[in-house]
Coordinates of C-alpha atoms and ligand atoms in Angstrom, one line a residue:
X200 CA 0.0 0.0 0.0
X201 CA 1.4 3.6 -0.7
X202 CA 1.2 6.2 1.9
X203 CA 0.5 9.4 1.0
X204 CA 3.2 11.6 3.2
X205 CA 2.6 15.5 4.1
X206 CA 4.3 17.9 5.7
X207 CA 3.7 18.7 9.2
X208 CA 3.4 22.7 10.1
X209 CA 1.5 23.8 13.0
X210 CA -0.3 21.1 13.6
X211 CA -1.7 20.5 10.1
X212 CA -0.8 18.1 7.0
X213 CA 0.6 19.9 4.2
X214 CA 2.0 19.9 0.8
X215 CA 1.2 17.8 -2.0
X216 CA 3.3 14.6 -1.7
X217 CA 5.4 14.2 -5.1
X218 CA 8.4 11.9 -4.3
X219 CA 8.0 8.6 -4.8
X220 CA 9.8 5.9 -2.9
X221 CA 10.1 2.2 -4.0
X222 CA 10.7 -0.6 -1.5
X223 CA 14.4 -1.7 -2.5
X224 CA 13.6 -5.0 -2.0
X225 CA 10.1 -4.7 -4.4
X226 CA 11.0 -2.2 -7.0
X227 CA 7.4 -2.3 -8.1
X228 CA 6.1 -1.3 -4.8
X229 CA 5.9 2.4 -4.0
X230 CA 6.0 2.6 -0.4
X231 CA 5.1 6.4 0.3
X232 CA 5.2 10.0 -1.7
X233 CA 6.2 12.8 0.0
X234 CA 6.3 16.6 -0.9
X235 CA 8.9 18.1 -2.6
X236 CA 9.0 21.3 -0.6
X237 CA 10.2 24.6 -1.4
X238 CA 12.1 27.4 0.9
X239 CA 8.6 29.1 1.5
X240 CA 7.3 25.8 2.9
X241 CA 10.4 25.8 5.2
X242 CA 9.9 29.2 6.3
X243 CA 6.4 28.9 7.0
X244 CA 8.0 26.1 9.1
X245 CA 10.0 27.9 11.0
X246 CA 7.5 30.6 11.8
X247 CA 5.2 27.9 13.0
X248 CA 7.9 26.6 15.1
X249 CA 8.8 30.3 16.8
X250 CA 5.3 31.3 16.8
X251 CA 4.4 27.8 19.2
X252 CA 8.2 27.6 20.9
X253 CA 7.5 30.6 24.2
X254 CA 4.4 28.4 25.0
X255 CA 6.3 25.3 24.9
X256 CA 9.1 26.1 26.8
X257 CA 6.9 28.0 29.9
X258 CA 5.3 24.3 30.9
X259 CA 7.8 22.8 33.0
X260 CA 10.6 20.0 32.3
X261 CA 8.1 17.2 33.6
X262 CA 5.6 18.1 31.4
X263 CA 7.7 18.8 28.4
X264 CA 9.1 15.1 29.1
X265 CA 5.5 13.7 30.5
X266 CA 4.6 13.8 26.1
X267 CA 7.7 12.2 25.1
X268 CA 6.7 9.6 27.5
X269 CA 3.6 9.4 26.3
X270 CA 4.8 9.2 22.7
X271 CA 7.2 6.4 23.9
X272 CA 4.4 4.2 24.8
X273 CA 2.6 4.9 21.7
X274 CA 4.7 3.8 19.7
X275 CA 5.4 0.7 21.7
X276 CA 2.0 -0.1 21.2
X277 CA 2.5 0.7 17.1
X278 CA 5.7 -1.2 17.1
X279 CA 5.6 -4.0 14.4
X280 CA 3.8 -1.8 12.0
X281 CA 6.5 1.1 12.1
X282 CA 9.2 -1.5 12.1
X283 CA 7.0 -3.0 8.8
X284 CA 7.2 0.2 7.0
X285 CA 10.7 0.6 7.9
X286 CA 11.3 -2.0 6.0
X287 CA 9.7 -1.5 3.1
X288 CA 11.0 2.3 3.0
X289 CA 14.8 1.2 3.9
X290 CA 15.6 -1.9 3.3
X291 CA 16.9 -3.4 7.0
X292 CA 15.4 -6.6 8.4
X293 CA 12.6 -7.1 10.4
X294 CA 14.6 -7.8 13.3
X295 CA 16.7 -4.5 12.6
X296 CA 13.9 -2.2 12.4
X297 CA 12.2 -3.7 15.3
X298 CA 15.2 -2.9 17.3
X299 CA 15.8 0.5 15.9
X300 CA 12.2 1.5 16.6
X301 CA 12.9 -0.1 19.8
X302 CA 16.1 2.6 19.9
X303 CA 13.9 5.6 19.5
X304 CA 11.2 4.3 22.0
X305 CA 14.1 4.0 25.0
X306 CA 15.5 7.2 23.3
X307 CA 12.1 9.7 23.8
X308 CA 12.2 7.3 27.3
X309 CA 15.7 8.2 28.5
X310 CA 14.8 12.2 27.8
X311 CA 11.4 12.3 28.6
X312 CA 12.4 10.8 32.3
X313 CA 15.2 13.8 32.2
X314 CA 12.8 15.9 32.6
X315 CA 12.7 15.5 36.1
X316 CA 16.5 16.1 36.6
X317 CA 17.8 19.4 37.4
X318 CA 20.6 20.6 35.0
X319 CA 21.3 23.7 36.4
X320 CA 24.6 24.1 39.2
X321 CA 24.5 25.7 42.7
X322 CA 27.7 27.9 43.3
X323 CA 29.1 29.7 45.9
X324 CA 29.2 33.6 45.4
X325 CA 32.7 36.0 46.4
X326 CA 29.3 38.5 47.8
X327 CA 28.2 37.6 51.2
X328 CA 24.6 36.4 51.5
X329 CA 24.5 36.0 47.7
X330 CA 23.6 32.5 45.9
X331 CA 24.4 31.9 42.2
X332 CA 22.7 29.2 40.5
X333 CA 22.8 28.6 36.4
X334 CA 19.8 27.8 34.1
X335 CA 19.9 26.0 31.0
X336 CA 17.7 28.0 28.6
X337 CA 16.0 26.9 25.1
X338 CA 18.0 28.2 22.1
X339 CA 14.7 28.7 20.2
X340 CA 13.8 27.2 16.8
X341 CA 16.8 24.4 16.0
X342 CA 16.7 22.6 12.8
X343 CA 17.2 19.1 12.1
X344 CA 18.3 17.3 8.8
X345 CA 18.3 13.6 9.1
X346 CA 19.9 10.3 6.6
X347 CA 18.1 7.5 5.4
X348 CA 20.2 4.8 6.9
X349 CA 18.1 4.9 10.6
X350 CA 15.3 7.0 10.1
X351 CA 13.2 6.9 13.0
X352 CA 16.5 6.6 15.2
X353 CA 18.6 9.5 14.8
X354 CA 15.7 11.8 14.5
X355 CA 14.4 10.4 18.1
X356 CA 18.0 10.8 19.1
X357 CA 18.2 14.7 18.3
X358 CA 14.8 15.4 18.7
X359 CA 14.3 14.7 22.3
X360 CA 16.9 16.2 24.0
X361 CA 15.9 19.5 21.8
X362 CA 11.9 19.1 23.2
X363 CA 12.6 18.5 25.9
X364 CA 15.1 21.4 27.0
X365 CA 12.3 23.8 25.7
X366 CA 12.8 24.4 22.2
X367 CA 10.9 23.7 19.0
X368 CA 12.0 21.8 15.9
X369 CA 11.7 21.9 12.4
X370 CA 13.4 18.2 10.8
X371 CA 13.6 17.8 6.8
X372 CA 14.1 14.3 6.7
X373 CA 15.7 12.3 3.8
X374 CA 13.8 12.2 0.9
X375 CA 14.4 8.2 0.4
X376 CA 13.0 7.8 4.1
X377 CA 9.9 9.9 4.8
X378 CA 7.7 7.3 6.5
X379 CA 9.4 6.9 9.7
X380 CA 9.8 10.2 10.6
X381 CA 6.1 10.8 10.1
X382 CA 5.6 7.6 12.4
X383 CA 8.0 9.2 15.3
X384 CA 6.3 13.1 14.8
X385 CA 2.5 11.4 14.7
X386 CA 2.9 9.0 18.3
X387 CA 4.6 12.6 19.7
X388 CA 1.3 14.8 18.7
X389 CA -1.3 11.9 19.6
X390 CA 0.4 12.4 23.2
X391 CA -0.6 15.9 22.9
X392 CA 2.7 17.9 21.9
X393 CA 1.2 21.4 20.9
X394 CA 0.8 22.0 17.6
X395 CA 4.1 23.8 15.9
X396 CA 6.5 22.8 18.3
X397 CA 7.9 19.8 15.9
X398 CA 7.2 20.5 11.9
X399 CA 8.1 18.3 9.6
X400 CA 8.9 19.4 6.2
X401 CA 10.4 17.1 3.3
X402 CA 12.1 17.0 0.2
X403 CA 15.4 17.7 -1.6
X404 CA 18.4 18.6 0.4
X405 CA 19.8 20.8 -1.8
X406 CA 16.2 22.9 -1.8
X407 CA 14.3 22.5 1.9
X408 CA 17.4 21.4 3.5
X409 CA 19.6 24.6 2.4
X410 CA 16.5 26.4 3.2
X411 CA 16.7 25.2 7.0
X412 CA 20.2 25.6 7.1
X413 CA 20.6 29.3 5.6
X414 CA 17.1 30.4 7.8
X415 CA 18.3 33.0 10.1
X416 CA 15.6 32.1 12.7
X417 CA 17.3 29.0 13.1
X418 CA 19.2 29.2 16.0
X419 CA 21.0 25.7 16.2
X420 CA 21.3 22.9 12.9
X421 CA 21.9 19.1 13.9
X422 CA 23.2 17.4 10.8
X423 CA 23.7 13.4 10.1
X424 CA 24.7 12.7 6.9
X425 CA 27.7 12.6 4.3
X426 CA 30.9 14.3 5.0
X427 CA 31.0 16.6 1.5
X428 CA 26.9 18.0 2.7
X429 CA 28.1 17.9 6.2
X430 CA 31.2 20.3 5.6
X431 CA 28.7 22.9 2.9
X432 CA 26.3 23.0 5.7
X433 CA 28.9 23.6 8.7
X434 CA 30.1 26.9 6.4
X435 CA 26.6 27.8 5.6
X436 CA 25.5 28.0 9.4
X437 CA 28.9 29.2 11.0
X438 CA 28.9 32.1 8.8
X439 CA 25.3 33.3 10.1
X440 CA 27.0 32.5 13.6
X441 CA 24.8 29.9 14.6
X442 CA 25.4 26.5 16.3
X443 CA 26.3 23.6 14.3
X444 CA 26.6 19.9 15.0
X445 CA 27.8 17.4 12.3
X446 CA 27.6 13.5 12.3
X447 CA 29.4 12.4 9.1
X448 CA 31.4 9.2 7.4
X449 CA 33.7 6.9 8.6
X450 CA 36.3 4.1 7.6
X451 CA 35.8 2.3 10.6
X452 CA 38.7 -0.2 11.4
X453 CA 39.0 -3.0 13.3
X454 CA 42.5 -4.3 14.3
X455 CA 42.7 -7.9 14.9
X456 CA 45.9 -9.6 17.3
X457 CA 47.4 -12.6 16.9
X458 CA 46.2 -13.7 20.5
X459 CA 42.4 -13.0 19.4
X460 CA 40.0 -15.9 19.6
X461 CA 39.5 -16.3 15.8
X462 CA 35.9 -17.3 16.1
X463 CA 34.8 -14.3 17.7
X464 CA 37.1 -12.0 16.1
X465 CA 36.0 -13.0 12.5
X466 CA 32.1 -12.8 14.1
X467 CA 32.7 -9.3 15.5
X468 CA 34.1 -8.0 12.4
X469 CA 30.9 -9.2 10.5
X470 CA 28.6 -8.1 12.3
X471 CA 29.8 -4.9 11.9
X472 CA 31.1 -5.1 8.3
X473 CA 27.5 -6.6 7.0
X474 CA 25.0 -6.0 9.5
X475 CA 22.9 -3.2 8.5
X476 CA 23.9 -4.1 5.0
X477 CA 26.8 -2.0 6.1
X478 CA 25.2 0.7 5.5
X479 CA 26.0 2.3 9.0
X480 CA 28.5 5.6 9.6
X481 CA 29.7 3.2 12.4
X482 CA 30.3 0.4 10.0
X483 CA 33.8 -1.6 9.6
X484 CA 35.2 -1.2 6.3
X485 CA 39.0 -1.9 6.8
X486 CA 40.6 -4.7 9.3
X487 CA 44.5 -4.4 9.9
X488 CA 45.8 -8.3 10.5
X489 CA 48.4 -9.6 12.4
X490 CA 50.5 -13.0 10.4
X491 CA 49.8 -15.6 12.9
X492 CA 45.7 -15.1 12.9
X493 CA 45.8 -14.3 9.3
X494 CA 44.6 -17.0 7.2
X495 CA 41.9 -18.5 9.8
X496 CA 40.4 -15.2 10.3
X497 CA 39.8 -14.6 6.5
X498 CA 38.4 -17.8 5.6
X499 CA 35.9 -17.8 8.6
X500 CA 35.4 -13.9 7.4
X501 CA 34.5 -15.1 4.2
X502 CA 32.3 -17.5 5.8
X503 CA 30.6 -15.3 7.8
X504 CA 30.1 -13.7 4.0
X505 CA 28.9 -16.5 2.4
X506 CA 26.3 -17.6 4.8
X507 CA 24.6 -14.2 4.5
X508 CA 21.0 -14.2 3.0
X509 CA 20.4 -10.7 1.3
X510 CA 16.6 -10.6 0.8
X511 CA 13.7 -8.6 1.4
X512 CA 13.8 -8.0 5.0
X513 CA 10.0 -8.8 5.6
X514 CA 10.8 -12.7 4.4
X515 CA 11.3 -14.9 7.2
X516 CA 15.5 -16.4 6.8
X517 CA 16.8 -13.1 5.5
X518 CA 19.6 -11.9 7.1
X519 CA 20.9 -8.8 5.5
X520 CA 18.4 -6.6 3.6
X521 CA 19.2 -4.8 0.2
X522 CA 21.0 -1.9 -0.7
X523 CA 19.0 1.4 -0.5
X524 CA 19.2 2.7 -3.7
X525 CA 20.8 2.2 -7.5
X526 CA 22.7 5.2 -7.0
X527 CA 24.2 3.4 -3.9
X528 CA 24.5 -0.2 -5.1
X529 CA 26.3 1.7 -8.1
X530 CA 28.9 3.2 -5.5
X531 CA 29.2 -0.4 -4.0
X532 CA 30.0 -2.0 -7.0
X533 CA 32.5 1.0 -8.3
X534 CA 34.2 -0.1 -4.7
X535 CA 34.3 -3.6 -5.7
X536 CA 35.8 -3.4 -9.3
X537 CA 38.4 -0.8 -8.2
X538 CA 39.7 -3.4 -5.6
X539 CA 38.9 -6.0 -8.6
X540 CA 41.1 -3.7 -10.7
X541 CA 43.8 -3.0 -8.6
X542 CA 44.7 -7.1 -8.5
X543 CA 43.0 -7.6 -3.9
X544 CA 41.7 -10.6 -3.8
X545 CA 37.9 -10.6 -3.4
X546 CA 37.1 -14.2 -3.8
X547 CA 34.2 -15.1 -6.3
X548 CA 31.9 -12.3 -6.2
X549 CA 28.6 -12.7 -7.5
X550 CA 26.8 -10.1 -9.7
X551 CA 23.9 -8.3 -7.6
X552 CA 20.3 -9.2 -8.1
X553 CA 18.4 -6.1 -8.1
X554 CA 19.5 -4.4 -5.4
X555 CA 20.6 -7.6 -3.2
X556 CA 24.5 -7.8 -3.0
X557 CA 26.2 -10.4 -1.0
X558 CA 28.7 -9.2 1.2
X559 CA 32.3 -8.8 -0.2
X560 CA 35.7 -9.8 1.3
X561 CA 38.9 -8.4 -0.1
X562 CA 42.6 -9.4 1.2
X563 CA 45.8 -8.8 0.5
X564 CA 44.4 -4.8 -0.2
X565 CA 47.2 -2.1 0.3
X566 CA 46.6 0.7 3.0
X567 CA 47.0 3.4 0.2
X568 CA 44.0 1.3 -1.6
X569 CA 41.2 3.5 -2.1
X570 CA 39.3 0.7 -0.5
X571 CA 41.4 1.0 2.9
X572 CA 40.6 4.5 2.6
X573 CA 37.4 6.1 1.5
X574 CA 34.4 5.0 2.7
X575 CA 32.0 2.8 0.6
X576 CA 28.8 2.5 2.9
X577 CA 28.3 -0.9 1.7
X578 CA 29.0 -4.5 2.6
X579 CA 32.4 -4.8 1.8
X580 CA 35.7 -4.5 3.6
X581 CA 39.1 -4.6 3.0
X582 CA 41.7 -6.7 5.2
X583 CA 45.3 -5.4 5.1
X584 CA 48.1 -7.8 6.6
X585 CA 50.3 -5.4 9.4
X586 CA 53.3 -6.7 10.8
X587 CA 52.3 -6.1 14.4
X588 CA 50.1 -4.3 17.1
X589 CA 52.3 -1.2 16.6
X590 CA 51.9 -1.0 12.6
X591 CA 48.5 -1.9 12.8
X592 CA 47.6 0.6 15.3
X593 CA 49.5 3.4 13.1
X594 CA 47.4 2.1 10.3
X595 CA 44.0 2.6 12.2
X596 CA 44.7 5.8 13.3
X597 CA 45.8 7.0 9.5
X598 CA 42.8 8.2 8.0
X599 CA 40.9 11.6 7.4
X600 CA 38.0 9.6 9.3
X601 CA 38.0 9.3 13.4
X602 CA 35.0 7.7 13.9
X603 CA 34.9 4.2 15.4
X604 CA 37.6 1.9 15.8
X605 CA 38.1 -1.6 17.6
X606 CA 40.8 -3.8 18.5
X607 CA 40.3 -7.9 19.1
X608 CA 42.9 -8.7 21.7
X609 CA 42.7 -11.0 25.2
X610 CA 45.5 -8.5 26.7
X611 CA 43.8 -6.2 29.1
X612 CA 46.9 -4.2 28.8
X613 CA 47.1 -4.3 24.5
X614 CA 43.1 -3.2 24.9
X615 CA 43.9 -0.4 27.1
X616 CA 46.7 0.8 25.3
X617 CA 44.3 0.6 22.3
X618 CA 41.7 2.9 23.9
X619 CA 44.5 5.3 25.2
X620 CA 46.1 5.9 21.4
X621 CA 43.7 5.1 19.2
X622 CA 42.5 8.6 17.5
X623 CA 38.2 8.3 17.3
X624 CA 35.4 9.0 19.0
X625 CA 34.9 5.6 20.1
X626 CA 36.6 2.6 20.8
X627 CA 35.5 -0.8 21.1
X628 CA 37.3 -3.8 22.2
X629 CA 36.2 -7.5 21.2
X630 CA 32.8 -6.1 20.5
X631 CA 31.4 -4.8 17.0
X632 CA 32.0 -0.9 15.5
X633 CA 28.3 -1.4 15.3
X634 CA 25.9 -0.7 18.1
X635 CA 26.0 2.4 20.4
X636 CA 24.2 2.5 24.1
X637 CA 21.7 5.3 24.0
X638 CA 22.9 6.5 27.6
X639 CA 26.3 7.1 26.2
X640 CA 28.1 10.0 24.5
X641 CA 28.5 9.4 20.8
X642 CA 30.5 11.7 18.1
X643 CA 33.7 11.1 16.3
X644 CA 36.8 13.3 15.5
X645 CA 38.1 14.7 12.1
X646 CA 36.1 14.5 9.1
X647 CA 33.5 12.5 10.9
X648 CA 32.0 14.9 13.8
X649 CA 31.6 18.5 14.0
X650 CA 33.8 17.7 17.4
X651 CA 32.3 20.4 19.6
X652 CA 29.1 18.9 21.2
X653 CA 28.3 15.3 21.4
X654 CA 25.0 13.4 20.7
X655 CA 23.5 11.1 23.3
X656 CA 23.5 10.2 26.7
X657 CA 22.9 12.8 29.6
X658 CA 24.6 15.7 28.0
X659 CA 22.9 15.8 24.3
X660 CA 21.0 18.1 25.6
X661 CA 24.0 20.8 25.9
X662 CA 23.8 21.5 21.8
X663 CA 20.4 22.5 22.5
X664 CA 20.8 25.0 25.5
X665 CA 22.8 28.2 26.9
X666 CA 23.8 28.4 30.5
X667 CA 22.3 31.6 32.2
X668 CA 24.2 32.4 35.2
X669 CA 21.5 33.9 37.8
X670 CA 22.9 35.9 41.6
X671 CA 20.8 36.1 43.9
X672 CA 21.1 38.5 46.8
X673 CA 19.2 38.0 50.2
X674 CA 20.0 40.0 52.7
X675 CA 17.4 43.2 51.8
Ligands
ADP282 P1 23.5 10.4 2.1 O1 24.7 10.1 1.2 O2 23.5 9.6 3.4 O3 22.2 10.5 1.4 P2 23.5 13.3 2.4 O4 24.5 14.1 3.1 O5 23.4 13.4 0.9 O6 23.8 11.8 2.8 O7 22.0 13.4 3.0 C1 21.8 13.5 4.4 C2 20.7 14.5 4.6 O8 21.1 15.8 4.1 C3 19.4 14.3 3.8 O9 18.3 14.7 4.5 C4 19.6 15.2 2.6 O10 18.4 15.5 2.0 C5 20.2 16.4 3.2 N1 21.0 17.2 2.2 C6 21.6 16.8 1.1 N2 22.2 17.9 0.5 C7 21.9 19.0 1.2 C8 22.2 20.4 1.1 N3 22.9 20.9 0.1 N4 21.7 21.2 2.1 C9 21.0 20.7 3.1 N5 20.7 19.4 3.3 C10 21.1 18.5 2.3

């Protein structure tokens, strides 16, 4: 069935829906049609969004979190269905979209429960009989612009921490994902969020997302998406000297010791090479090898390959979904046949059907591959022999990228010295570059994070406030 997808400003459904978006799996199946909107939409948007945001941020913290709350149960309740229509619009398994939608319920959960937690500080004054206390204020309107790859997720995830400290938001969501979105903003007005506080408005980056960016109501932009957009948009904001938060690529590596248990080195590094269809900012894409783990780990890697079942995510046995787009499978498969090209080794490599591609495994690459080095956002890595830790670790930590990295390693000491030096955002030992706690801090360095304010965990909510310093005297 297609779903007709509008806008959402102040309250009401807008905009006739024109872009149409096939199921990856079904190419004859158009999911949803969403509007192509134009800068006038968005800045009718954005006036909906100051005109509601005073009201919104005078009801108190509780409250504020009591509908996110609300909205979390909600869609608890609509669960499989969302998941479903994830699916169809993305491309991830069931039991991926059940657990991302599962993401954004414990995600409007964490923040609607920090509501009740003061954020302010208590300080002692150089006046006597004078108490100093801070406030974190609202920024105002902030503007969202949100990927494909989880798109009820990583809205949740900037959304809530900019409700819930007060402010109001106006997302453009990617055009290939419109469904989700309008699944997360729906369960947050049936709890009752007043109208204009969250609009939606979709279509083209290059049209309503510019629009958002450039809008000089717009206080604060949160981005998630490609480094190239990413960097445009980090200009286009900074020079109106508003805030700006970037979540970009990555050429996640994983470094694998010759005293790693093979099993669960070559399972770690699949899950997050090919889960997701690797089409994760967090995915790994490169794997540094030390000679005395070498040869078991890439034939049980290629194993781990083999025995994937790309499919349409809705059929019960599949266990990597397709690719999300021709335009995507066509980078995929320019990866591949450049690695082809350049004499790695990628085993047999079958031709895609549609847009189903089995995973890829390529050894013997070079560091200065392109494949060891720009990102492909795709099910295939690259494993480069190193001589040792030392090489290996030099190798991780050369790359424009500084998103995730992991080492597989029984040596506390090797894993600690790993998490010391290793130059990213986050580290993970013996467990996949994959998968990120909610309560945790989460942001990379270099070309992959804006590196000023991190998303997640307690202090997301930082990007979306100021700190008011208030003195109090009481002795008149
Ligand atoms: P991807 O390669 O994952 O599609 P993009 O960076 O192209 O990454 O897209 C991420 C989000 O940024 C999408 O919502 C997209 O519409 C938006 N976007 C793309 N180009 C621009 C732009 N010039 N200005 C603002 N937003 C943009």
């Amino acid at each position: 069935m297609t779903m007709h997808v509008h806008n959402i400003v102040d309250g009401a459904r807008t905009g006739a829906p024109t872009i149409e978006r096939r199921n990856p799996a079904r190419p004859a199946e158009v999911v949803a049609v969403s509007p192509a909107s134009s800068a006038a939409d968005v800045d009718a948007a954005v006036g909906a969004a100051e005109k509601a945001q005073p009201g919104w941020a005078a009801l108190t913290p509780v409250a504020r979190g009591a509908v996110l709350l609300d909205a979390a149960d909600l869609l608890r309740q609509r669960q499989p269905q969302i998941a479903a229509d994830l699916v169809r619009e993305e491309g991830k398994t069931r039991a991926e979209a059940m657990g991302e939608v599962r993401r954004a319920i414990d995600v409007l959960r964490f923040f609607g429960a920090a509501g009740w937690r003061s954020t302010g500080e208590t300080l002692p004054s150089v006046v006597p009989h004078t108490s100093v206390h801070t406030r974190s204020e609202p920024l105002g309107v902030v503007g969202l612009i949100t990927p494909w790859n989880f798109p009820i997720a990583i809205p949740a995830w900037k959304m809530a921490p900019a409700l819930v400290s007060g402010n109001a938001v106006v997302i453009k969501p990617a055009e290939l994902t419109p469904l989700s979105v309008d699944h997360l903003a729906t369960a947050l007005h049936d709890a009752g969020l007043p109208a204009g506080v969250l609009n939606v408005v979709h279509g083209e980056g290059a049209v309503a997302g510019e629009a958002l960016a450039a809008h000089s109501d717009v206080a604060a932009l949160s981005f998630t998406g490609s480094t190239a957009v990413g960097r445009h948009l980090h200009d286009v904001v900074s020079a109106r000297r508003a805030r700006v938060q970037l979540e970009m690529g990555g050429k996640n590596a994983y470094l694998v010791l010759d005293d790693a248990d093979v099993d669960h080195a070559a399972a770690t590094v699949a899950a997050g090479a090919f889960g997701l269809t690797g089409q994760a900012c967090t995915a790994t894409s490169r794997v540094y090898v030390t000679p005395g783990i070498r040869d078991a780990f890439v034939e049980r890697l290629r194993s781990h390959a083999a025995a994937a079942r790309a499919g349409d995510g809705l059929d019960d046995g599949t266990t990597m979904g397709p690719v999300v787009s021709q335009a995507q499978l066509d980078k995929d498969l320019a990866a591949i046949e450049g690695a082809v090209a350049a004499g790695h080794d990628g085993g047999s490599i079958a031709d895609p059907d549609g847009l189903l591609l089995q995973p890829v495994v390529f050894s013997d690459v070079s560091h200065d591959s392109p494949l060891a080095r720009d990102e492909v956002f795709g099910p295939v890595v690259a494993v480069v022999d190193v001589a040792d830790y030392e090489v290996g670790l030099a190798r991780v930590n050369d790359s424009s990228y500084g998103l995730t990295a992991g080492v597989c390693t029984r040596d506390l000491g090797t894993a600690h010295d790993f998490a010391a030096r290793a130059r990213v955002g986050v580290v993970k030992v013996n467990r996949p570059t994959t998968g990120l706690d909610l309560n945790v801090p989460f942001g990379g360095i270099r070309d992959s994070s804006s590196n000023t304010f991190r998303e997640q965990g307690a202090r997301a909510v930082d990007f979306y406030t100021w700190s008011k310093s208030v003195y109090v005297g009481h002795d008149v």
